[in-house]
PDB file of C-alpha atoms in Angstrom:
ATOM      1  CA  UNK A   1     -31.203   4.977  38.668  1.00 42.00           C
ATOM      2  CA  UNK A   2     -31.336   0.978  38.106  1.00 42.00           C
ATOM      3  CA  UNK A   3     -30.196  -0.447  34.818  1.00 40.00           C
ATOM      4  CA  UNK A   4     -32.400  -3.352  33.258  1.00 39.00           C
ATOM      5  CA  UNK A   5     -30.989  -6.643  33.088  1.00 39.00           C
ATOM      6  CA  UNK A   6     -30.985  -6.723  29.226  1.00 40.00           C
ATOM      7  CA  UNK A   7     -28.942  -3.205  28.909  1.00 36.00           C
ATOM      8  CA  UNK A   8     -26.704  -4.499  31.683  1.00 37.00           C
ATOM      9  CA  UNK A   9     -22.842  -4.392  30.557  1.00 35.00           C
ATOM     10  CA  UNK A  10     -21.120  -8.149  30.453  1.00 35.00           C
ATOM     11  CA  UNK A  11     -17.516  -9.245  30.052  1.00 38.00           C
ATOM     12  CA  UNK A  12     -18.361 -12.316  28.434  1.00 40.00           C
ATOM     13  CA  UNK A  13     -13.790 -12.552  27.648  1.00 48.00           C
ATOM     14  CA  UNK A  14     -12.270 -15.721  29.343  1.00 51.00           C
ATOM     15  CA  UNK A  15      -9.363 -15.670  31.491  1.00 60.00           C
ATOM     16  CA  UNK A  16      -6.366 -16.304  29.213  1.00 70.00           C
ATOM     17  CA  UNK A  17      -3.473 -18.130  29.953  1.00 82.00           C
ATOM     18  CA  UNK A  18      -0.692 -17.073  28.371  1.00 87.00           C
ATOM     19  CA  UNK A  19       0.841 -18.473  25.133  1.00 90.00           C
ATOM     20  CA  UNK A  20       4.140 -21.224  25.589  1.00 94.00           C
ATOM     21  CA  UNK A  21       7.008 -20.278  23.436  1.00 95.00           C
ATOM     22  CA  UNK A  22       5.893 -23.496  21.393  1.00 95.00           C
ATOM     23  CA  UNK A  23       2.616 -21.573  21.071  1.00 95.00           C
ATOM     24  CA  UNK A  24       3.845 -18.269  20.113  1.00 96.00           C
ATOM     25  CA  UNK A  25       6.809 -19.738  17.382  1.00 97.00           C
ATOM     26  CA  UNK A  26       3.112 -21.624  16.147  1.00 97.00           C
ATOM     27  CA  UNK A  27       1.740 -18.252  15.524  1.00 97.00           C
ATOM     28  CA  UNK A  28       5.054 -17.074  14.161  1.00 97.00           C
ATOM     29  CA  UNK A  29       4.753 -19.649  11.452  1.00 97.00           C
ATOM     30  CA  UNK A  30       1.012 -19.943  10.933  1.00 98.00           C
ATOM     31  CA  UNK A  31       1.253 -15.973  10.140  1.00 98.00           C
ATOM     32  CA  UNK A  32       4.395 -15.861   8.054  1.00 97.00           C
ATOM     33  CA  UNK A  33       2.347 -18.539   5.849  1.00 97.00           C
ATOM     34  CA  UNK A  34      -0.301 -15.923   5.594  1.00 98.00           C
ATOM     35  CA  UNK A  35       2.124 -12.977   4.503  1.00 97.00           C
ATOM     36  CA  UNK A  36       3.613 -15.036   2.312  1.00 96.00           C
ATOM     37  CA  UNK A  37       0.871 -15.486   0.465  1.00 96.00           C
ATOM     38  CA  UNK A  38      -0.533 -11.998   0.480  1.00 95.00           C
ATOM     39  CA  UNK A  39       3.268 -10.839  -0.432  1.00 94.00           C
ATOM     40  CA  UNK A  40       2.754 -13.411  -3.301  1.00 94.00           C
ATOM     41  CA  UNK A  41      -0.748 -12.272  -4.724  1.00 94.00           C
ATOM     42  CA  UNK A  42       0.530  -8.629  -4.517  1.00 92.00           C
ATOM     43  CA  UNK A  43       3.697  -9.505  -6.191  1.00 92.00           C
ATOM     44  CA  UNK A  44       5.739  -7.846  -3.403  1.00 92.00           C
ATOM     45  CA  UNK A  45       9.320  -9.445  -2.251  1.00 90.00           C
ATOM     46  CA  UNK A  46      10.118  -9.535   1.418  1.00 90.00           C
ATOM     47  CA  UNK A  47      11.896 -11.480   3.294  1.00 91.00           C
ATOM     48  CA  UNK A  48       9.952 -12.787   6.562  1.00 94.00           C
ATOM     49  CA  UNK A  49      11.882 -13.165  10.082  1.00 95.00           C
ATOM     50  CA  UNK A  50       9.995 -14.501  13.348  1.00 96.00           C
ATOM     51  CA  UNK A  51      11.059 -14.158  16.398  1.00 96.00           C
ATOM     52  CA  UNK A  52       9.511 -14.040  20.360  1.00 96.00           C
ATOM     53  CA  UNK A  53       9.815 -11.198  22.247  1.00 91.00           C
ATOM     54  CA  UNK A  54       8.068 -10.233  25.481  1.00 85.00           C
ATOM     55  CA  UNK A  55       5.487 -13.309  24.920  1.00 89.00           C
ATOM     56  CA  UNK A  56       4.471 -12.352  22.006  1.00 91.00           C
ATOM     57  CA  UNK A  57       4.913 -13.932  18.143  1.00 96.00           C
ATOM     58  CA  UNK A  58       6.789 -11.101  16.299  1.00 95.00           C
ATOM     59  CA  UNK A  59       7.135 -11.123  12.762  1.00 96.00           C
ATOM     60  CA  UNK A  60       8.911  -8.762  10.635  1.00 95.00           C
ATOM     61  CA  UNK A  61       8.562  -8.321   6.754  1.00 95.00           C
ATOM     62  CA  UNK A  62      11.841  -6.606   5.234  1.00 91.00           C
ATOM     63  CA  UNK A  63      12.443  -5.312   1.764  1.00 84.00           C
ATOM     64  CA  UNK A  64      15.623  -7.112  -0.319  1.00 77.00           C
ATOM     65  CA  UNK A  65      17.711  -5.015  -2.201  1.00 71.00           C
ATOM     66  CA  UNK A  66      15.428  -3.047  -4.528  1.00 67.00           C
ATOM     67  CA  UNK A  67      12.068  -4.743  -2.894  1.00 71.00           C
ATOM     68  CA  UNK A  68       8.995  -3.252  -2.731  1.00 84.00           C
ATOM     69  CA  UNK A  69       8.116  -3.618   0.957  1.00 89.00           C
ATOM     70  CA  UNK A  70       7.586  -0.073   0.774  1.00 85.00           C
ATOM     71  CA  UNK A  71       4.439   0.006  -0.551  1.00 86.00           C
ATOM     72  CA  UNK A  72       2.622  -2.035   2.362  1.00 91.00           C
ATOM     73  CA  UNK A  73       4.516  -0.077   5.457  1.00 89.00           C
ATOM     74  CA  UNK A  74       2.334   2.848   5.926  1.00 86.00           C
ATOM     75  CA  UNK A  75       1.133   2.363   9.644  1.00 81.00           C
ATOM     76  CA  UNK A  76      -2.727   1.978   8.748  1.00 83.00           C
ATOM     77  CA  UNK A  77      -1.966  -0.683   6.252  1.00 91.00           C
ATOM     78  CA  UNK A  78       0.695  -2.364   8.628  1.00 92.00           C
ATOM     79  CA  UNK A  79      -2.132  -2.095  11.497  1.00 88.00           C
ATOM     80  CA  UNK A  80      -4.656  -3.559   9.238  1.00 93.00           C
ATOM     81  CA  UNK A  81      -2.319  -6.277   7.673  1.00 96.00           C
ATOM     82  CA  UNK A  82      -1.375  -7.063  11.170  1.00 95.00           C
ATOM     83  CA  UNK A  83      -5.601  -7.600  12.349  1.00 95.00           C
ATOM     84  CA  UNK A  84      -6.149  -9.634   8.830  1.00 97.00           C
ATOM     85  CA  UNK A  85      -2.853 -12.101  10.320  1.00 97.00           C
ATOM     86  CA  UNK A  86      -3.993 -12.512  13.447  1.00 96.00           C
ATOM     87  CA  UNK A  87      -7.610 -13.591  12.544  1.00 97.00           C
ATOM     88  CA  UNK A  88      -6.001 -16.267  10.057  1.00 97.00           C
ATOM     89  CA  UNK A  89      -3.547 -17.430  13.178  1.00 97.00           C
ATOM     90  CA  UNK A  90      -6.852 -17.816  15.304  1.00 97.00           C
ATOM     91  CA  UNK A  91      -8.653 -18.940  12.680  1.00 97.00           C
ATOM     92  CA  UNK A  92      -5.939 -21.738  12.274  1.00 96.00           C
ATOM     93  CA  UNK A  93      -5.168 -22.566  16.374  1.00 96.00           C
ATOM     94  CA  UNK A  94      -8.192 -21.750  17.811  1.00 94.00           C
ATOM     95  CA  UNK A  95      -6.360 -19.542  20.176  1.00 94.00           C
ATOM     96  CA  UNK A  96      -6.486 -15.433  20.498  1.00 93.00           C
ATOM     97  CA  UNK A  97      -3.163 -14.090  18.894  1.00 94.00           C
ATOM     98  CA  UNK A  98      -1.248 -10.988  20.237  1.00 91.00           C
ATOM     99  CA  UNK A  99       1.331 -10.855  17.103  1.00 94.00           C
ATOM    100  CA  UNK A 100       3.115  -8.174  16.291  1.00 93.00           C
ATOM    101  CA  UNK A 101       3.582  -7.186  12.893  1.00 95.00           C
ATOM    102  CA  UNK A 102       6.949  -5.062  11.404  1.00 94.00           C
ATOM    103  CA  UNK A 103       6.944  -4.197   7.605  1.00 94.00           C
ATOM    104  CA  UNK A 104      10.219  -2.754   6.593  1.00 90.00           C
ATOM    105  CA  UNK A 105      11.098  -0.628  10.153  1.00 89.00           C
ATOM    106  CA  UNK A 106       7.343   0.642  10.472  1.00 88.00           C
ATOM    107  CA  UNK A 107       6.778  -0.462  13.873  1.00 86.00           C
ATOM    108  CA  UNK A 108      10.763   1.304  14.747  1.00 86.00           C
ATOM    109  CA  UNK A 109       9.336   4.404  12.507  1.00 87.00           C
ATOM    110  CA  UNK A 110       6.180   4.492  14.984  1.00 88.00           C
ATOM    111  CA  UNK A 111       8.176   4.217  17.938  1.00 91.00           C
ATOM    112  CA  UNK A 112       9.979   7.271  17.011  1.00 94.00           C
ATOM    113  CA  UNK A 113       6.869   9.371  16.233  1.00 94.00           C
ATOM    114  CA  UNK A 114       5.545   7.971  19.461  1.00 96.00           C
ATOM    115  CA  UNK A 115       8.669   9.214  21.709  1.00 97.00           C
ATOM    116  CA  UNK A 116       8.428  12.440  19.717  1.00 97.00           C
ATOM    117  CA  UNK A 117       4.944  13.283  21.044  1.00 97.00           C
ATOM    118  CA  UNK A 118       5.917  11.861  24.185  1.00 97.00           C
ATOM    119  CA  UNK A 119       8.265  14.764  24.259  1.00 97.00           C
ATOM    120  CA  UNK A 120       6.121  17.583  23.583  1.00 97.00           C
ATOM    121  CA  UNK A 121       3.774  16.345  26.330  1.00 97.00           C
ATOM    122  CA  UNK A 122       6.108  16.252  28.690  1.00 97.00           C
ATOM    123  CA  UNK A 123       7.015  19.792  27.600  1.00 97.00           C
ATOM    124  CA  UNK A 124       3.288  20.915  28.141  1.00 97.00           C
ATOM    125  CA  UNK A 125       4.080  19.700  31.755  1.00 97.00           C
ATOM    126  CA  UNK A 126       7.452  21.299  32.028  1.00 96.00           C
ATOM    127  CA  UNK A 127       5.609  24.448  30.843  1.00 96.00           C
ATOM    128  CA  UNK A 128       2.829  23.826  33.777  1.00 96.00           C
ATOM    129  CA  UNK A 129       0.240  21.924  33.023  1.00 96.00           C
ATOM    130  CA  UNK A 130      -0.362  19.346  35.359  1.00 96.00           C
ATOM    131  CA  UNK A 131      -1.463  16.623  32.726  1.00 97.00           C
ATOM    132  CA  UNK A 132      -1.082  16.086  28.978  1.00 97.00           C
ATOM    133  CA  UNK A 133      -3.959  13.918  26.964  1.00 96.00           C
ATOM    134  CA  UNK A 134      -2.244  11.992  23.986  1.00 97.00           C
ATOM    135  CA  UNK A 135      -4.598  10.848  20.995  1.00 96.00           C
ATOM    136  CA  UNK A 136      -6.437   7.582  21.065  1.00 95.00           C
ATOM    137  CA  UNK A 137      -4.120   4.691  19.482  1.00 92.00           C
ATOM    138  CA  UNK A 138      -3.945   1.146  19.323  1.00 86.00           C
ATOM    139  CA  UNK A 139      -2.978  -1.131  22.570  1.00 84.00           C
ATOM    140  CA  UNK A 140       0.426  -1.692  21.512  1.00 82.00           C
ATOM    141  CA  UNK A 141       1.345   2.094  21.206  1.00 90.00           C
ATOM    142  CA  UNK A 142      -0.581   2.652  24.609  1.00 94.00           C
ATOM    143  CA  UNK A 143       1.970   0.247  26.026  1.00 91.00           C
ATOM    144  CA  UNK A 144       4.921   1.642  23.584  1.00 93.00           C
ATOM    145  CA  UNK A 145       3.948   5.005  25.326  1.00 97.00           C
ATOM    146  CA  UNK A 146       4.022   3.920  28.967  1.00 97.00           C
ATOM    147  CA  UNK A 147       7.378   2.244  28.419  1.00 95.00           C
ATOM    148  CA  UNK A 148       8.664   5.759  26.954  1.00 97.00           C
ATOM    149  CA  UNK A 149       6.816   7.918  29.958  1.00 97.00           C
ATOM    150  CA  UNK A 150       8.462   5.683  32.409  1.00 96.00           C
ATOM    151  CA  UNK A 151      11.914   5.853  30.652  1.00 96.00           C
ATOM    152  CA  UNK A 152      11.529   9.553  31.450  1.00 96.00           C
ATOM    153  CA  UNK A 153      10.324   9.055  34.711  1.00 96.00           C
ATOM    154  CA  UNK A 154       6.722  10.308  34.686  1.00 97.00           C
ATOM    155  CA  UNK A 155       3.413   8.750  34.774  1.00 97.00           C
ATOM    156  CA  UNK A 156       0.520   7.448  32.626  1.00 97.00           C
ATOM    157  CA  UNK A 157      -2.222   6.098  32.543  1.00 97.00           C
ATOM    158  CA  UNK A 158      -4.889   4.995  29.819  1.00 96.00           C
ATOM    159  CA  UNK A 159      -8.975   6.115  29.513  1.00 95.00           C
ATOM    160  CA  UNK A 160     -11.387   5.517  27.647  1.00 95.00           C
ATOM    161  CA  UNK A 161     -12.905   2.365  25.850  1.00 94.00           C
ATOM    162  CA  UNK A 162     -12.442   0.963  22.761  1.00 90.00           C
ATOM    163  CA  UNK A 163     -10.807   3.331  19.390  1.00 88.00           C
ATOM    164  CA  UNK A 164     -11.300   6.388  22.167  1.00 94.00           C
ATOM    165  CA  UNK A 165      -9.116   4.789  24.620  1.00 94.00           C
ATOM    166  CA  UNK A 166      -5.861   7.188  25.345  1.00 95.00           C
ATOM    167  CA  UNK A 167      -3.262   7.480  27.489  1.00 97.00           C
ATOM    168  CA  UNK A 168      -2.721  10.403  29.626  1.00 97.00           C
ATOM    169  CA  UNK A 169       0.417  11.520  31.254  1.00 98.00           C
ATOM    170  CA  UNK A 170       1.382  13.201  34.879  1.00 97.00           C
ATOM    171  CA  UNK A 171       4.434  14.172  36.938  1.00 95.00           C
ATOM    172  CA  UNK A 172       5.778  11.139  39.111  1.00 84.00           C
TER     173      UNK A 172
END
């Protein structure tokens, strides 16, 4: 079977080059001017720290004494604040952002719930089954979840496309 040319599937992406550190602190700054204003409009108080880590802008919204960070940290509303911040950073540099955004410990809150079901995968395999299918989640957990699988010393691996894409994981 032949596929027509106008059903045919293109990668129209460009190669990227990745950010400078002069780049990424941009971002950094660019978004915490963003999330300061949201924080403002919502009338929550946070206190914003940016940082570079792994090249990547990182920034992380924390709660002061008796702030009301709280309220924004659920993981579907940090995910979401996170995709609104980057599309102002590109918006702003022209560039594709790969920010990471914290809001009071969510993304160290995920990372937990990630290495728990990282456990009871590995589990399935210590019980015998020779793989174990995680649910689909963002790119960032994908690669949260192969750093924990190869802290344990198995394998993984990621299929699928788009919000279906999962990782699977396998003995060494």
């Amino acid at each position: 079977m032949t596929t027509s040319p106008e059903y045919a599937s293109v990668d129209t992406r460009e190669e990227r080059v990745p950010a400078t550190v002069a780049q990424l602190e941009e971002e950094g700054d660019v978004a915490a001017d963003f999330i300061e204003g949201l924080l403002d409009i919502a009338d929550i108080d946070g206190d914003l720290d940016l940082d570079v880590r792994a090249g990547r802008a990182y920034v992380s919204v924390e709660a002061p004494a008796g702030g009301s960070v709280a309220l924004i940290a659920a993981p579907d509303t940090v995910q979401a604040l996170q995709e609104l911040t980057r599309i102002a950073v590109q918006n702003r540099t022209g560039r594709f952002s790969r920010l990471i955004l914290d809001v009071g410990g969510s993304r160290d809150a995920r990372r937990d719930e990630l290495t728990a079901l990282v456990d009871r995968a590995i589990a399935r395999l210590d019980d015998g089954a020779s793989q174990a299918s995680l649910p689909a989640m963002s790119s960032y957990e994908r690669k949260v979840v192969h750093d924990i699988v190869a802290e344990r010393g198995f394998v993984s691996e990621s299929y699928g496309d788009g919000a279906d894409r999962h990782t699977v994981i396998r003995r060494g």
